[in-house]
Structures are given as C-alpha cells and as structure tokens.
Coordinates of N, CA and C in Angstrom, one line a residue:
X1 N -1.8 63.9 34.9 CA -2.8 63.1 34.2 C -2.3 63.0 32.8
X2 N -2.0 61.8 32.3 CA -2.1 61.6 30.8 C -3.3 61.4 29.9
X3 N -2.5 62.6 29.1 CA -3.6 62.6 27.9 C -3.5 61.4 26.7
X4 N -4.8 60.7 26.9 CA -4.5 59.0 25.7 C -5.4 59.5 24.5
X5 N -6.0 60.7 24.4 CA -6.9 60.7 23.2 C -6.8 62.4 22.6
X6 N -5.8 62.2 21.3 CA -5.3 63.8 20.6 C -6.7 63.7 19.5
X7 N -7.3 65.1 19.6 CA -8.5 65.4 18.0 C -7.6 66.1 17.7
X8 N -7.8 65.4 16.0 CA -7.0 66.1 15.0 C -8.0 66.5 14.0
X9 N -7.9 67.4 13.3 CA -8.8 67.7 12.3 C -7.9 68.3 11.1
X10 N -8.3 67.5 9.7 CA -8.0 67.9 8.7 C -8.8 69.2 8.3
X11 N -7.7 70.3 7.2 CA -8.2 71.3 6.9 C -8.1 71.0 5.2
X12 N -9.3 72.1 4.4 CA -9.1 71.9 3.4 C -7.5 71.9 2.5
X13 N -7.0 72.6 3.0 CA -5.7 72.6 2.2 C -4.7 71.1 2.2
X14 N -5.7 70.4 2.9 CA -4.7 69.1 3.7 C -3.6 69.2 5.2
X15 N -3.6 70.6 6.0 CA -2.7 70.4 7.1 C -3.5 70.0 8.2
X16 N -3.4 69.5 9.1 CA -3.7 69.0 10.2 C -3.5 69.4 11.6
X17 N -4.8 70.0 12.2 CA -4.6 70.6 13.3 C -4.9 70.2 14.6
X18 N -4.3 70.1 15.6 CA -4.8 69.5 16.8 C -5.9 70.5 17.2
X19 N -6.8 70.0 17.9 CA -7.5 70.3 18.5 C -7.9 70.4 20.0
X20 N -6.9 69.5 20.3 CA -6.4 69.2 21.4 C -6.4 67.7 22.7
X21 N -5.8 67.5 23.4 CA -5.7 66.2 23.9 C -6.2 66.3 25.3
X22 N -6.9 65.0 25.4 CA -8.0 64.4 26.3 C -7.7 63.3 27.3
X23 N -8.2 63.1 28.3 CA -7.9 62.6 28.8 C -8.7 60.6 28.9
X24 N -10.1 61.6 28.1 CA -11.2 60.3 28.0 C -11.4 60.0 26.9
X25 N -12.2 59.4 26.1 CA -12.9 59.2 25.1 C -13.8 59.8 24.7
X26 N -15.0 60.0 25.7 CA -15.8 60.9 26.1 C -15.8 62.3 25.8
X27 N -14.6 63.2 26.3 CA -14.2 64.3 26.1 C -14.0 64.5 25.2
X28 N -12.7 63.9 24.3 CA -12.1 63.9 23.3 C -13.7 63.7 22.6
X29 N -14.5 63.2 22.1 CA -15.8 63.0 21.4 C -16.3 63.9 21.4
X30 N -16.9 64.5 22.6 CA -17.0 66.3 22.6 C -16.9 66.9 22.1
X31 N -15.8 67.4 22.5 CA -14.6 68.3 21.8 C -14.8 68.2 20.1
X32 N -14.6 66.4 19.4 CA -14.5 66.6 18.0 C -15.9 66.9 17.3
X33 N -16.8 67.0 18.6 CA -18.5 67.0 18.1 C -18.8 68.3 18.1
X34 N -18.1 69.4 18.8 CA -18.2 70.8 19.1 C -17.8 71.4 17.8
X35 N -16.5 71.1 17.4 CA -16.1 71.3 16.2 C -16.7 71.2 15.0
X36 N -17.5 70.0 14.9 CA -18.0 69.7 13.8 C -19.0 70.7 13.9
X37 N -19.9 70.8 14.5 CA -21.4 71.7 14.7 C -20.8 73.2 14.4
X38 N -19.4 73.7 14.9 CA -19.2 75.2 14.7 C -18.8 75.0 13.3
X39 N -18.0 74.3 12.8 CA -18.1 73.9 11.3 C -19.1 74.1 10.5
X40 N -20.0 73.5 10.5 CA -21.4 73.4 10.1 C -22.1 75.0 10.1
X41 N -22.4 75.5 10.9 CA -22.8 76.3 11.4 C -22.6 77.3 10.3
X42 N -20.7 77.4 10.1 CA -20.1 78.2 9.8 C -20.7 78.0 8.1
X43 N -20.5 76.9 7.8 CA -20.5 76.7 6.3 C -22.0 77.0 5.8
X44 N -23.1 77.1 6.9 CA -24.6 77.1 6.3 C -24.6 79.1 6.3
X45 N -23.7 79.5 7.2 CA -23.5 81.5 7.3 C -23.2 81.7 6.1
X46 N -22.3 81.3 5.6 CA -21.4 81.3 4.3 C -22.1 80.9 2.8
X47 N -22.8 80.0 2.8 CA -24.3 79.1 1.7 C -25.5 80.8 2.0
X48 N -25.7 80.8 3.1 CA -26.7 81.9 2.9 C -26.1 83.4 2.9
X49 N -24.7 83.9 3.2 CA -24.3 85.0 2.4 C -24.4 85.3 1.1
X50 N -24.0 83.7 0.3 CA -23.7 83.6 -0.6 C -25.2 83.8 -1.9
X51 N -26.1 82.9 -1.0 CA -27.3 82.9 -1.9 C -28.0 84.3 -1.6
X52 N -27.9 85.7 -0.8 CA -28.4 86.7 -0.5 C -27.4 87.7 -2.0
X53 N -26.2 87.2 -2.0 CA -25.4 88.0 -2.7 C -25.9 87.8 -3.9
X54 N -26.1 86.6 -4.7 CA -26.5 86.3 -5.9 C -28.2 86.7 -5.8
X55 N -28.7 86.9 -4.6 CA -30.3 87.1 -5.2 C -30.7 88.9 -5.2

C-alpha cells in the first residue's frame, strides 16, 4: 500500500518532524488532530504548573 499523505510538524526550534505517513486523508487528519490536542493539553499542564509556582 502507498503512503500519499506524510504529517509533518514543525517544532519550536524550526526542525521538522514526521509524524508519520498515511495512506488516506482522513487518517493523515487524525493523526495531525491527535497531535495538536496532545500539544494543547501539554501546553495548558505547563500554563498551570507555572501559575501554581508563581502563586
């Protein structure tokens, strides 16, 4: 089966990481929507470490 759809995701420093290759559109969409949300997630853990540290 070929893979026609690579997620890539930029990191802050600017390198670029696959995330890996799909076969659909669909998937590949997934996959870069899975990311985003553990992203998120990650960055609101980190906003409220941060505001617990300063209070």
């Amino acid at each position: 089966m070929k893979y026609r759809f690579k997620v890539e995701a930029t990191v802050n420093n600017g390198n670029k990481i696959i995330l890996g290759s799909y076969p659909s559109y669909t998937l590949a969409r997934k996959r870069l929507n899975e990311a985003v949300e553990q992203n998120l997630y990650e960055a609101i853990r980190l906003i409220d470490l941060e505001k617990k540290r300063l209070y």
